[in-house]
Amino acid sequence: MDIDLKALDGVFAVAGRDEGALIAVLQGAQDLYGYLPMEVLERIADEMGLAVAKVLGVTTFYAQFRTKPVGKNLILLCQGTACHVNDSAMVEEVISEHLGIAEGDITDDGLFSYNNVACLGCCSLAPAMMIGDKVYGNLDREKIEKILDDIREVALCE
């Protein structure tokens, strides 16, 4: 994929180029490209006068940033204590088997990817996952498969 690094100029125009703007620049770049490929991080470092290692360090420290592309529907699977004791491992197994991917991978059609996260903050719904801005809770095998199938069906109709 060719990445238009010139598009970053708009991000710098809004966020600035000083070190204090790094997180805002990274957020803007991720909004622009969907993730933060190394060539984008290198351009950010160059424009801001920072070491690439510093920019990469900030990028990998914060869970909000992604260095790999994600599917159209990013599934965030809660692994917090409440979800863990309510069998989040089963949820991950069903997602992985049903979609044929491992954590961090993308389905062949680009529709799904999933990542484990420390906590979604909805412990009363454990086990829970989030897809886009919607939280799904009290999950079991059938419910998970139906959610994924429904999303796929809607995508096929678009």
GROMACS .gro file of C-alpha atoms in nm:
model
  158
    1MET     CA    1   0.000   0.000   0.000
    2ASP     CA    2   0.135   0.341  -0.095
    3ILE     CA    3   0.109   0.586   0.189
    4ASP     CA    4   0.064   0.953   0.109
    5LEU     CA    5   0.292   1.113   0.366
    6LYS     CA    6   0.197   1.458   0.237
    7ALA     CA    7  -0.143   1.405   0.401
    8LEU     CA    8   0.033   1.443   0.739
    9ASP     CA    9   0.078   1.814   0.669
   10GLY     CA   10  -0.283   1.870   0.776
   11VAL     CA   11  -0.223   1.685   1.102
   12PHE     CA   12   0.080   1.902   1.180
   13ALA     CA   13  -0.114   2.216   1.087
   14VAL     CA   14  -0.377   2.133   1.350
   15ALA     CA   15  -0.165   1.973   1.625
   16GLY     CA   16   0.167   2.151   1.581
   17ARG     CA   17   0.522   2.020   1.569
   18ASP     CA   18   0.646   2.064   1.925
   19GLU     CA   19   0.714   1.760   2.143
   20GLY     CA   20   0.407   1.824   2.359
   21ALA     CA   21   0.189   1.765   2.053
   22LEU     CA   22   0.321   1.414   1.986
   23ILE     CA   23   0.016   1.225   2.113
   24ALA     CA   24  -0.220   1.454   1.922
   25VAL     CA   25  -0.010   1.406   1.606
   26LEU     CA   26  -0.012   1.028   1.651
   27GLN     CA   27  -0.389   1.032   1.703
   28GLY     CA   28  -0.439   1.244   1.393
   29ALA     CA   29  -0.209   1.022   1.186
   30GLN     CA   30  -0.389   0.708   1.302
   31ASP     CA   31  -0.724   0.865   1.213
   32LEU     CA   32  -0.582   0.941   0.871
   33TYR     CA   33  -0.426   0.601   0.792
   34GLY     CA   34  -0.613   0.365   1.025
   35TYR     CA   35  -0.287   0.262   1.190
   36LEU     CA   36   0.070   0.391   1.228
   37PRO     CA   37   0.309   0.231   0.981
   38MET     CA   38   0.683   0.278   1.037
   39GLU     CA   39   0.721   0.525   0.748
   40VAL     CA   40   0.459   0.749   0.910
   41LEU     CA   41   0.637   0.728   1.248
   42GLU     CA   42   0.966   0.817   1.078
   43ARG     CA   43   0.808   1.121   0.911
   44ILE     CA   44   0.655   1.231   1.242
   45ALA     CA   45   0.992   1.198   1.415
   46ASP     CA   46   1.163   1.395   1.138
   47GLU     CA   47   0.903   1.674   1.134
   48MET     CA   48   0.904   1.706   1.513
   49GLY     CA   49   1.282   1.679   1.558
   50LEU     CA   50   1.249   1.365   1.770
   51ALA     CA   51   1.428   1.031   1.764
   52VAL     CA   52   1.231   0.758   1.590
   53ALA     CA   53   1.283   0.546   1.904
   54LYS     CA   54   1.099   0.806   2.113
   55VAL     CA   55   0.804   0.822   1.872
   56LEU     CA   56   0.790   0.442   1.852
   57GLY     CA   57   0.817   0.419   2.232
   58VAL     CA   58   0.515   0.645   2.282
   59THR     CA   59   0.325   0.458   2.010
   60THR     CA   60   0.383   0.118   2.167
   61PHE     CA   61   0.327   0.239   2.524
   62TYR     CA   62  -0.031   0.352   2.469
   63ALA     CA   63  -0.289   0.085   2.382
   64GLN     CA   64  -0.486   0.331   2.167
   65PHE     CA   65  -0.219   0.322   1.896
   66ARG     CA   66  -0.184   0.047   1.637
   67THR     CA   67   0.123  -0.029   1.426
   68LYS     CA   68  -0.056  -0.288   1.215
   69PRO     CA   69  -0.365  -0.247   0.999
   70VAL     CA   70  -0.694  -0.362   1.150
   71GLY     CA   71  -1.013  -0.497   1.000
   72LYS     CA   72  -1.313  -0.279   0.929
   73ASN     CA   73  -1.463  -0.414   1.254
   74LEU     CA   74  -1.205  -0.416   1.531
   75ILE     CA   75  -1.312  -0.644   1.814
   76LEU     CA   76  -1.174  -0.549   2.155
   77LEU     CA   77  -1.195  -0.849   2.383
   78CYS     CA   78  -1.190  -0.770   2.755
   79GLN     CA   79  -0.942  -0.971   2.961
   80GLY     CA   80  -1.003  -0.790   3.290
   81THR     CA   81  -1.057  -0.984   3.612
   82ALA     CA   82  -1.436  -1.007   3.588
   83CYS     CA   83  -1.422  -1.119   3.225
   84HIS     CA   84  -1.138  -1.359   3.296
   85VAL     CA   85  -1.328  -1.539   3.572
   86ASN     CA   86  -1.638  -1.544   3.352
   87ASP     CA   87  -1.450  -1.725   3.073
   88SER     CA   88  -1.307  -1.465   2.839
   89ALA     CA   89  -1.085  -1.750   2.715
   90MET     CA   90  -1.397  -1.913   2.568
   91VAL     CA   91  -1.491  -1.585   2.398
   92GLU     CA   92  -1.146  -1.562   2.241
   93GLU     CA   93  -1.164  -1.924   2.130
   94VAL     CA   94  -1.503  -1.873   1.962
   95ILE     CA   95  -1.393  -1.553   1.788
   96SER     CA   96  -1.072  -1.715   1.668
   97GLU     CA   97  -1.244  -2.032   1.545
   98HIS     CA   98  -1.544  -1.856   1.390
   99LEU     CA   99  -1.336  -1.598   1.203
  100GLY     CA  100  -1.032  -1.818   1.138
  101ILE     CA  101  -0.785  -1.564   1.278
  102ALA     CA  102  -0.557  -1.519   1.577
  103GLU     CA  103  -0.530  -1.206   1.787
  104GLY     CA  104  -0.391  -0.918   1.581
  105ASP     CA  105  -0.470  -1.082   1.247
  106ILE     CA  106  -0.725  -0.967   0.989
  107THR     CA  107  -0.981  -1.187   0.816
  108ASP     CA  108  -0.914  -1.244   0.447
  109ASP     CA  109  -1.205  -1.017   0.355
  110GLY     CA  110  -1.067  -0.737   0.577
  111LEU     CA  111  -1.388  -0.727   0.775
  112PHE     CA  112  -1.264  -0.832   1.121
  113SER     CA  113  -0.964  -0.827   1.347
  114TYR     CA  114  -0.946  -0.862   1.723
  115ASN     CA  115  -0.724  -0.757   2.008
  116ASN     CA  116  -0.727  -0.843   2.375
  117VAL     CA  117  -0.750  -0.542   2.605
  118ALA     CA  118  -0.692  -0.511   2.979
  119CYS     CA  119  -1.040  -0.385   3.063
  120LEU     CA  120  -1.344  -0.237   2.892
  121GLY     CA  121  -1.491  -0.108   3.218
  122CYS     CA  122  -1.818  -0.298   3.192
  123CYS     CA  123  -1.760  -0.567   3.453
  124SER     CA  124  -2.130  -0.629   3.516
  125LEU     CA  125  -2.156  -0.756   3.156
  126ALA     CA  126  -1.868  -1.004   3.184
  127PRO     CA  127  -1.754  -1.160   2.965
  128ALA     CA  128  -1.766  -0.868   2.724
  129MET     CA  129  -1.630  -0.744   2.395
  130MET     CA  130  -1.658  -0.420   2.204
  131ILE     CA  131  -1.695  -0.386   1.827
  132GLY     CA  132  -1.674  -0.030   1.704
  133ASP     CA  133  -1.851   0.173   1.970
  134LYS     CA  134  -2.093  -0.102   2.076
  135VAL     CA  135  -2.039  -0.321   2.383
  136TYR     CA  136  -2.166  -0.680   2.384
  137GLY     CA  137  -2.190  -0.859   2.717
  138ASN     CA  138  -2.294  -1.177   2.894
  139LEU     CA  139  -2.147  -1.363   2.599
  140ASP     CA  140  -2.181  -1.729   2.519
  141ARG     CA  141  -2.087  -1.925   2.207
  142GLU     CA  142  -2.419  -1.878   2.028
  143LYS     CA  143  -2.443  -1.508   2.105
  144ILE     CA  144  -2.088  -1.443   1.979
  145GLU     CA  145  -2.144  -1.634   1.655
  146LYS     CA  146  -2.473  -1.451   1.592
  147ILE     CA  147  -2.313  -1.110   1.651
  148LEU     CA  148  -2.030  -1.187   1.408
  149ASP     CA  149  -2.263  -1.336   1.148
  150ASP     CA  150  -2.499  -1.037   1.170
  151ILE     CA  151  -2.213  -0.793   1.117
  152ARG     CA  152  -2.086  -0.994   0.820
  153GLU     CA  153  -2.436  -1.008   0.670
  154VAL     CA  154  -2.480  -0.631   0.696
  155ALA     CA  155  -2.138  -0.580   0.536
  156LEU     CA  156  -2.231  -0.805   0.243
  157CYS     CA  157  -2.543  -0.596   0.180
  158GLU     CA  158  -2.349  -0.267   0.167
   0.00000   0.00000   0.00000
